[in-house]
Coordinates of C-alpha atoms and ligand atoms in Angstrom, one line a residue:
M1 CA -7.1 -19.0 -5.3
L2 CA -9.0 -21.7 -7.3
M3 CA -12.5 -20.9 -6.1
L4 CA -14.2 -24.0 -7.3
K5 CA -11.7 -26.4 -5.7
R6 CA -13.3 -28.3 -2.7
T7 CA -11.2 -28.2 0.4
E8 CA -11.4 -31.0 3.0
L9 CA -9.5 -30.8 6.1
S10 CA -7.3 -33.8 7.3
A11 CA -8.2 -35.9 10.4
E12 CA -5.3 -34.0 12.2
E13 CA -6.6 -30.6 11.2
M14 CA -10.1 -31.5 12.4
R15 CA -8.6 -32.6 15.7
E16 CA -7.2 -29.1 16.2
L17 CA -10.7 -27.7 15.7
A18 CA -12.7 -30.4 17.6
A19 CA -12.5 -28.7 21.0
F20 CA -14.8 -25.9 20.0
L21 CA -16.8 -26.8 16.6
P22 CA -20.4 -27.2 17.3
G23 CA -22.3 -30.5 17.0
A24 CA -25.1 -31.2 14.6
D25 CA -28.3 -29.2 15.0
P26 CA -30.7 -31.2 17.3
E27 CA -34.0 -32.1 16.0
V28 CA -36.7 -29.8 17.4
K29 CA -39.7 -31.7 18.9
P30 CA -43.0 -30.1 19.1
R31 CA -44.2 -29.2 22.6
F32 CA -47.7 -30.1 23.9
R33 CA -50.1 -27.5 24.8
G34 CA -50.4 -27.4 28.5
A35 CA -46.6 -27.9 29.0
D36 CA -46.4 -24.3 30.1
G37 CA -48.6 -21.4 30.8
C38 CA -48.3 -19.8 27.4
A39 CA -51.5 -17.9 26.3
G40 CA -52.2 -16.1 23.0
S41 CA -50.6 -17.3 19.9
W42 CA -49.4 -20.7 21.3
R43 CA -47.3 -22.7 18.9
P44 CA -45.7 -26.1 19.1
I45 CA -42.3 -25.1 17.8
I46 CA -40.7 -21.7 18.5
P47 CA -38.5 -20.9 15.7
V48 CA -35.1 -19.3 16.0
C49 CA -36.2 -16.5 13.7
E50 CA -39.0 -15.7 11.2
P51 CA -40.1 -12.7 9.1
V52 CA -42.8 -10.5 10.2
L53 CA -44.9 -9.6 7.2
G54 CA -47.8 -7.7 8.8
G55 CA -48.1 -4.6 6.9
N56 CA -48.6 -3.5 3.2
E57 CA -46.4 -6.2 1.7
I58 CA -49.2 -7.9 -0.2
E59 CA -50.8 -4.7 -1.3
Y60 CA -47.6 -3.3 -2.7
V61 CA -46.6 -6.6 -4.5
R62 CA -50.1 -6.5 -6.0
Q63 CA -49.5 -2.9 -7.2
A64 CA -46.2 -4.0 -8.7
I65 CA -47.8 -6.9 -10.6
E66 CA -50.6 -4.7 -11.7
S67 CA -48.2 -2.2 -13.1
N68 CA -46.4 -4.9 -15.0
W69 CA -43.1 -3.6 -13.5
I70 CA -41.7 -6.9 -12.1
S71 CA -37.9 -6.5 -12.7
S72 CA -35.5 -4.1 -11.2
A73 CA -36.8 -1.1 -13.2
G74 CA -39.8 -0.1 -11.2
G75 CA -41.0 2.6 -8.9
F76 CA -40.8 0.5 -5.7
T77 CA -37.0 -0.1 -6.2
R78 CA -36.3 3.6 -6.2
E79 CA -38.6 4.3 -3.3
F80 CA -37.2 1.5 -1.3
E81 CA -33.7 2.8 -1.9
A82 CA -34.6 6.3 -1.0
A83 CA -36.4 5.1 2.2
F84 CA -33.6 2.9 3.2
A85 CA -31.0 5.6 2.6
R86 CA -33.2 8.0 4.8
F87 CA -33.3 5.4 7.6
C88 CA -29.4 5.2 7.6
G89 CA -28.9 8.9 7.3
T90 CA -27.0 8.4 3.9
R91 CA -27.4 10.1 0.6
Y92 CA -27.6 7.1 -1.4
G93 CA -28.9 3.5 -1.3
I94 CA -28.1 1.0 -4.0
A95 CA -30.4 -2.0 -3.7
C96 CA -29.0 -5.4 -4.8
S97 CA -29.8 -9.2 -4.8
S98 CA -28.4 -10.1 -1.4
G99 CA -26.1 -9.1 1.4
T100 CA -23.3 -10.9 -0.2
A101 CA -23.9 -9.0 -3.3
A102 CA -23.8 -5.8 -1.3
M103 CA -20.4 -6.8 0.2
H104 CA -19.0 -7.8 -3.2
L105 CA -20.2 -4.5 -4.7
M106 CA -18.5 -2.6 -2.2
A107 CA -15.2 -4.5 -2.5
A108 CA -15.4 -4.2 -6.3
S109 CA -16.3 -0.5 -6.2
L110 CA -13.2 0.1 -4.0
G111 CA -11.2 -1.5 -6.9
L112 CA -9.7 -4.2 -4.8
E113 CA -7.3 -6.5 -6.8
S114 CA -5.0 -9.3 -6.2
G115 CA -2.5 -8.7 -3.5
D116 CA -4.7 -6.1 -1.7
E117 CA -5.6 -6.8 1.9
V118 CA -8.7 -6.0 3.9
I119 CA -8.9 -6.3 7.6
L120 CA -11.9 -7.9 9.1
P121 CA -12.9 -10.0 12.1
T122 CA -12.7 -13.7 12.0
F123 CA -16.0 -14.0 14.1
T124 CA -18.4 -13.4 11.3
M125 CA -20.4 -15.1 8.7
I126 CA -18.3 -16.4 5.9
A127 CA -19.8 -14.0 3.2
T128 CA -17.9 -11.0 4.7
A129 CA -14.6 -12.7 3.8
N130 CA -15.8 -14.2 0.5
A131 CA -16.6 -10.7 -0.7
I132 CA -12.8 -9.8 -0.5
T133 CA -11.7 -13.2 -1.8
Y134 CA -14.0 -12.8 -4.9
C135 CA -11.9 -9.8 -5.9
G136 CA -8.5 -11.7 -5.5
A137 CA -7.7 -9.7 -2.5
R138 CA -6.8 -11.2 0.9
P139 CA -8.9 -11.1 4.0
V140 CA -6.7 -10.3 7.0
L141 CA -8.3 -11.5 10.2
V142 CA -8.5 -10.2 13.9
D143 CA -10.0 -11.6 16.9
C144 CA -13.0 -10.0 18.6
E145 CA -13.2 -8.5 22.1
P146 CA -14.8 -10.6 24.8
Q147 CA -17.3 -8.1 26.3
H148 CA -19.5 -7.4 23.2
W149 CA -18.1 -9.9 20.8
Q150 CA -17.3 -7.2 18.3
M151 CA -14.0 -6.8 16.1
D152 CA -11.2 -6.0 18.5
V153 CA -10.3 -2.5 17.1
E154 CA -6.9 -2.6 19.2
Q155 CA -5.7 -5.5 17.1
V156 CA -6.2 -3.7 13.8
A157 CA -3.2 -1.4 13.8
A158 CA -0.8 -4.4 14.1
K159 CA -2.3 -5.9 11.0
I160 CA -1.9 -2.9 8.8
T161 CA 0.7 -3.4 5.9
P162 CA 1.6 -1.4 2.7
R163 CA -1.0 -3.7 0.9
T164 CA -3.9 -2.9 3.3
R165 CA -6.7 -1.1 1.4
A166 CA -9.6 -1.1 3.8
V167 CA -11.1 -2.2 7.2
M168 CA -14.4 -4.1 7.2
P169 CA -15.9 -4.0 10.7
V170 CA -19.0 -6.3 11.0
H171 CA -21.6 -5.1 13.6
I172 CA -22.2 -8.7 14.8
Y173 CA -25.7 -9.7 15.9
G174 CA -26.9 -6.1 15.6
H175 CA -24.5 -4.6 18.0
P176 CA -22.2 -1.8 16.6
V177 CA -18.4 -2.0 16.6
D178 CA -16.6 0.7 18.5
M179 CA -16.1 2.9 15.3
D180 CA -14.5 6.1 16.6
P181 CA -11.0 4.6 17.3
L182 CA -11.4 2.6 13.9
I183 CA -12.1 5.7 12.0
E184 CA -9.2 7.5 13.5
L185 CA -6.9 4.7 12.6
A186 CA -8.3 4.3 9.1
D187 CA -7.9 8.1 8.5
R188 CA -4.4 8.0 9.7
H189 CA -3.4 5.3 7.4
G190 CA -5.5 6.3 4.5
L191 CA -7.7 3.2 4.6
A192 CA -11.3 3.0 3.5
I193 CA -14.0 1.7 6.0
I194 CA -16.7 -0.5 4.5
E195 CA -19.2 -1.7 7.2
D196 CA -20.8 -5.2 7.0
A197 CA -24.0 -4.1 8.5
A198 CA -25.9 -7.2 7.2
E199 CA -27.4 -7.9 10.6
S200 CA -27.8 -4.5 12.1
H201 CA -30.6 -2.5 10.5
G202 CA -31.2 0.5 12.9
A203 CA -28.4 -0.1 15.2
R204 CA -26.9 3.0 16.4
Y205 CA -23.2 4.1 17.4
K206 CA -23.1 7.1 19.7
G207 CA -26.6 8.1 18.4
R208 CA -25.5 7.6 14.7
P209 CA -27.1 4.9 12.6
V210 CA -24.8 2.2 11.2
G211 CA -24.7 2.2 7.5
G212 CA -23.3 5.8 7.3
L213 CA -20.1 5.5 9.6
G214 CA -17.5 4.8 6.8
L215 CA -17.2 5.2 3.1
A216 CA -20.0 2.6 2.5
A217 CA -22.0 -0.2 4.3
G218 CA -23.7 -3.3 3.1
F219 CA -27.0 -4.8 4.5
S220 CA -28.8 -8.1 4.0
F221 CA -32.5 -8.5 3.7
Y222 CA -32.6 -12.3 3.9
A223 CA -35.7 -13.7 5.6
N224 CA -34.3 -13.8 9.0
K225 CA -33.2 -10.2 9.0
I226 CA -35.1 -7.5 10.9
V227 CA -36.0 -5.9 7.5
T228 CA -36.6 -8.5 4.8
T229 CA -37.3 -8.9 1.1
G230 CA -37.0 -12.6 1.0
E231 CA -33.6 -12.2 -0.5
G232 CA -31.9 -8.9 -1.0
G233 CA -29.4 -6.4 0.1
M234 CA -28.4 -2.7 -0.1
V235 CA -25.2 -0.6 -0.2
T236 CA -25.4 2.7 1.5
T237 CA -23.0 5.6 1.1
N238 CA -22.6 9.3 1.0
D239 CA -20.1 9.3 -1.6
P240 CA -21.6 10.1 -5.1
D241 CA -18.7 8.4 -7.2
F242 CA -18.8 5.3 -5.1
A243 CA -22.6 5.2 -5.5
R244 CA -22.5 5.6 -9.2
L245 CA -19.9 2.9 -9.6
A246 CA -21.7 0.4 -7.3
A247 CA -25.0 1.1 -9.2
T248 CA -23.3 0.6 -12.6
L249 CA -21.5 -2.6 -11.4
R250 CA -24.8 -4.0 -10.1
D251 CA -26.3 -3.9 -13.5
H252 CA -23.7 -5.4 -15.9
A253 CA -21.9 -2.0 -16.0
F254 CA -24.2 -1.0 -18.9
S255 CA -22.7 2.3 -20.3
P256 CA -25.0 5.3 -20.1
E257 CA -23.6 6.4 -23.5
R258 CA -24.3 3.3 -25.6
H259 CA -26.4 0.3 -25.1
F260 CA -24.7 -3.1 -24.8
W261 CA -21.3 -1.4 -24.1
H262 CA -19.3 -2.3 -21.2
S263 CA -16.1 -0.7 -19.7
Y264 CA -16.1 -2.8 -16.6
I265 CA -16.8 -6.4 -15.7
G266 CA -20.1 -6.0 -14.0
F267 CA -22.5 -8.3 -12.3
N268 CA -26.3 -8.9 -12.3
Y269 CA -27.0 -8.1 -8.7
R270 CA -30.2 -6.4 -9.2
L271 CA -33.2 -6.5 -6.8
S272 CA -36.6 -6.9 -8.4
N273 CA -39.5 -4.4 -8.0
L274 CA -41.5 -7.2 -6.4
Q275 CA -38.9 -7.6 -3.7
A276 CA -38.6 -3.9 -3.3
A277 CA -42.4 -3.7 -2.8
V278 CA -41.9 -5.9 0.2
G279 CA -38.9 -3.9 1.4
L280 CA -40.8 -0.6 1.2
A281 CA -43.7 -2.1 3.4
Q282 CA -41.1 -3.4 5.8
M283 CA -39.7 0.1 6.2
E284 CA -43.0 1.4 7.3
Q285 CA -42.8 -1.1 10.1
C286 CA -39.2 -1.2 10.9
E287 CA -39.1 1.1 14.0
R288 CA -41.8 -1.3 15.5
L289 CA -39.8 -4.4 14.7
I290 CA -36.6 -3.0 16.0
E291 CA -38.6 -1.9 19.4
A292 CA -40.0 -5.5 19.6
R293 CA -36.3 -6.8 19.4
R294 CA -35.1 -4.5 22.2
R295 CA -38.2 -5.2 24.3
N296 CA -37.4 -9.0 24.0
A297 CA -33.8 -8.7 24.8
A298 CA -34.7 -6.8 28.0
A299 CA -37.2 -9.6 28.8
Y300 CA -34.5 -12.3 28.1
G301 CA -31.9 -10.3 30.3
R302 CA -34.4 -10.2 33.2
T303 CA -35.6 -13.9 33.0
L304 CA -32.0 -15.3 32.6
A305 CA -30.2 -13.0 34.9
S306 CA -29.8 -15.3 37.9
I307 CA -29.1 -18.6 36.1
P308 CA -25.5 -19.5 37.0
G309 CA -23.2 -20.1 33.9
I310 CA -25.4 -18.2 31.5
R311 CA -24.0 -15.1 30.1
T312 CA -26.4 -12.7 28.4
P313 CA -25.2 -10.1 25.8
A314 CA -23.8 -6.8 27.1
E315 CA -24.7 -3.6 25.3
A316 CA -21.6 -1.3 25.1
P317 CA -21.9 2.4 26.4
W318 CA -21.5 3.6 22.7
A319 CA -24.1 1.3 21.4
S320 CA -27.8 1.0 20.8
S321 CA -28.1 -2.7 19.7
V322 CA -31.0 -4.0 17.7
Y323 CA -30.4 -7.7 19.0
W324 CA -30.8 -9.2 15.5
M325 CA -30.1 -12.4 17.3
Y326 CA -30.2 -12.8 21.1
G327 CA -27.1 -14.7 21.8
I328 CA -25.9 -16.4 25.2
L329 CA -22.8 -17.9 26.3
V330 CA -22.9 -21.2 28.3
D331 CA -20.1 -21.7 30.9
A332 CA -20.3 -25.6 30.9
E333 CA -18.6 -25.9 34.3
E334 CA -20.7 -23.3 36.2
Y335 CA -24.1 -24.2 34.3
G336 CA -23.5 -27.9 34.4
L337 CA -24.3 -28.7 30.8
T338 CA -22.4 -27.9 27.7
R339 CA -23.7 -25.5 25.1
D340 CA -24.6 -28.4 22.8
Q341 CA -26.3 -30.3 25.6
L342 CA -28.4 -27.2 26.4
R343 CA -29.4 -26.9 22.8
R344 CA -30.6 -30.5 22.9
R345 CA -32.7 -29.9 26.0
L346 CA -34.2 -26.8 24.3
A347 CA -34.9 -28.6 21.2
E348 CA -36.7 -31.4 23.2
N349 CA -39.0 -28.7 24.4
G350 CA -39.9 -27.3 21.0
I351 CA -37.3 -24.4 21.0
E352 CA -35.1 -24.0 18.0
T353 CA -31.6 -22.5 18.4
R354 CA -28.5 -21.9 16.5
S355 CA -24.9 -22.3 17.6
F356 CA -22.7 -19.1 17.0
F357 CA -20.8 -18.6 13.8
V358 CA -17.8 -20.9 13.1
P359 CA -15.0 -18.3 12.6
V360 CA -13.6 -17.7 9.2
H361 CA -10.1 -19.0 10.1
C362 CA -11.6 -22.4 11.0
Q363 CA -13.5 -22.9 7.7
P364 CA -12.0 -25.5 5.5
V365 CA -11.6 -23.1 2.6
Y366 CA -9.6 -20.6 4.7
R367 CA -8.1 -22.9 7.4
R368 CA -4.7 -23.4 5.9
A369 CA -4.0 -19.6 5.3
Y370 CA -4.5 -18.9 8.9
A371 CA -3.5 -22.1 10.8
S372 CA -0.5 -20.4 12.4
E373 CA -2.7 -17.6 13.9
G374 CA -4.6 -17.6 17.2
F375 CA -8.1 -16.2 17.7
P376 CA -8.9 -17.4 21.3
V377 CA -12.0 -15.2 21.8
A378 CA -13.7 -16.3 18.5
E379 CA -12.9 -19.9 19.3
R380 CA -14.6 -19.6 22.7
L381 CA -17.6 -17.9 21.2
C382 CA -17.8 -20.7 18.7
R383 CA -17.7 -23.3 21.5
D384 CA -20.1 -21.7 24.0
G385 CA -22.4 -19.4 22.1
L386 CA -26.0 -20.2 21.0
Y387 CA -28.7 -17.8 19.9
L388 CA -32.2 -18.2 21.3
P389 CA -35.4 -17.5 19.3
S390 CA -35.1 -13.8 18.4
A391 CA -37.9 -12.8 16.0
S392 CA -39.7 -9.6 16.5
S393 CA -42.9 -11.6 16.7
L394 CA -41.6 -13.5 19.7
Q395 CA -44.2 -13.3 22.7
L396 CA -43.2 -12.4 26.3
E397 CA -44.8 -15.6 27.4
E398 CA -42.6 -17.5 25.0
I399 CA -39.5 -15.9 26.6
E400 CA -40.5 -16.9 29.9
Y401 CA -41.1 -20.4 28.8
I402 CA -37.7 -20.5 27.3
A403 CA -36.0 -19.1 30.3
G404 CA -37.9 -21.6 32.4
V405 CA -36.5 -24.5 30.3
I406 CA -33.0 -23.2 30.6
R407 CA -33.4 -22.8 34.4
G408 CA -34.9 -26.3 34.7
A409 CA -32.0 -27.8 32.7
C410 CA -29.4 -26.4 34.9
P411 CA -28.4 -29.4 37.3
G412 CA -27.4 -27.1 40.2
L413 CA -30.9 -25.5 40.4
G414 CA -32.8 -28.8 40.3
S415 CA -36.1 -29.1 38.4
Ligands
PLP501 C1 -22.4 -10.7 8.8 C2 -23.1 -11.1 7.6 N1 -22.6 -10.7 6.3 C3 -23.1 -11.0 5.2 C4 -24.2 -11.7 5.1 C5 -24.7 -12.3 3.8 O1 -26.0 -11.9 3.5 P1 -27.0 -12.6 2.5 O2 -27.3 -14.0 3.2 O3 -28.2 -11.9 2.3 O4 -26.2 -12.8 1.2 C6 -24.7 -12.3 6.3 C7 -26.0 -13.1 6.2 O5 -26.6 -13.4 7.3 C8 -24.2 -11.9 7.6 O6 -24.7 -12.4 8.7

């Protein structure tokens, strides 16, 4: 694949996708005070997400600067790695520069090469698939299940070929994939599992934290993630050889025996000590940040429950979700407006939202490789899904206000 080649879809190819691709993001208009009963920290625009930097972030960054250790070789990097590995119940944490870098480090540490295949869900952010493509390997796509919007584990077996090397489940929006059947299948076929846990810090599968459920996992610390370093990522694993290789590849594959000596093509995917200082401060607060996400999800569930045509996310019996994003589905027939119409109404009332992911198989760069395959659940999620403001700092009054706007916009309920 020529990675720098731009791919445009033809008008006919676009027509096939038109039925479910989201429209442009609506402009969010500030609301006026008095438009609702919101007390406390009232704000004219409720953002879809924002970081919460309320702890020792500034103090630790100050310490990093005063120590003069501002690149990756500083104490905060090691402390952050140890704290995050503890949080995931793994032996190793390898901090890196982004979630995408974490995914690529995992793929590269597996030794993926041209012709290899990795099975992953089409309903994900494009970085999951790109990490495999960077290695010259092929992402093989499966649909998701309609109840929890996660990779449909039952579809994986049919996609295994002699070239399959790994399965890459993605815990979408903070909800864990049903891992036990996947682990059983992967073990039976000798496949590695690498989790894309970019969105799911602290989520649990049958009581076990994500990040330690397969050979390795990758996390993102982008500013909208529950734990953030601004930009950043982490690979977690229990495997010492995998950890060593990922750490080596992260740092240009410098040889421990001789300086400027390289036996692998490595990368510069290092996380700076300044970013790690922020990350360590975030780890001190992360249980509280997760608790706020779960409390907000419960409040959304209560306030949206009786609105016809609005489907709220279901938590599977195996799952403790962290609700990275609180997504809903809009059944246009039952609700009376389409997803995009509802997004416009919310934007007119100062509420920022996002449409769900456009699946990998619909992306211009991947479309032609998958045009003959059907992924109806992912396409329906792409057509009907949006996420509401989801930050850990969201106020209960704001949730009530948002639910009120959704209720008021429903033609059947009147205003
Ligand atoms: C599922 C998933 N994988 C990978 C990434 C990439 O992370 P980053 O933006 O930190 O590179 C994201 C980012 O949001 C994501 O949602």
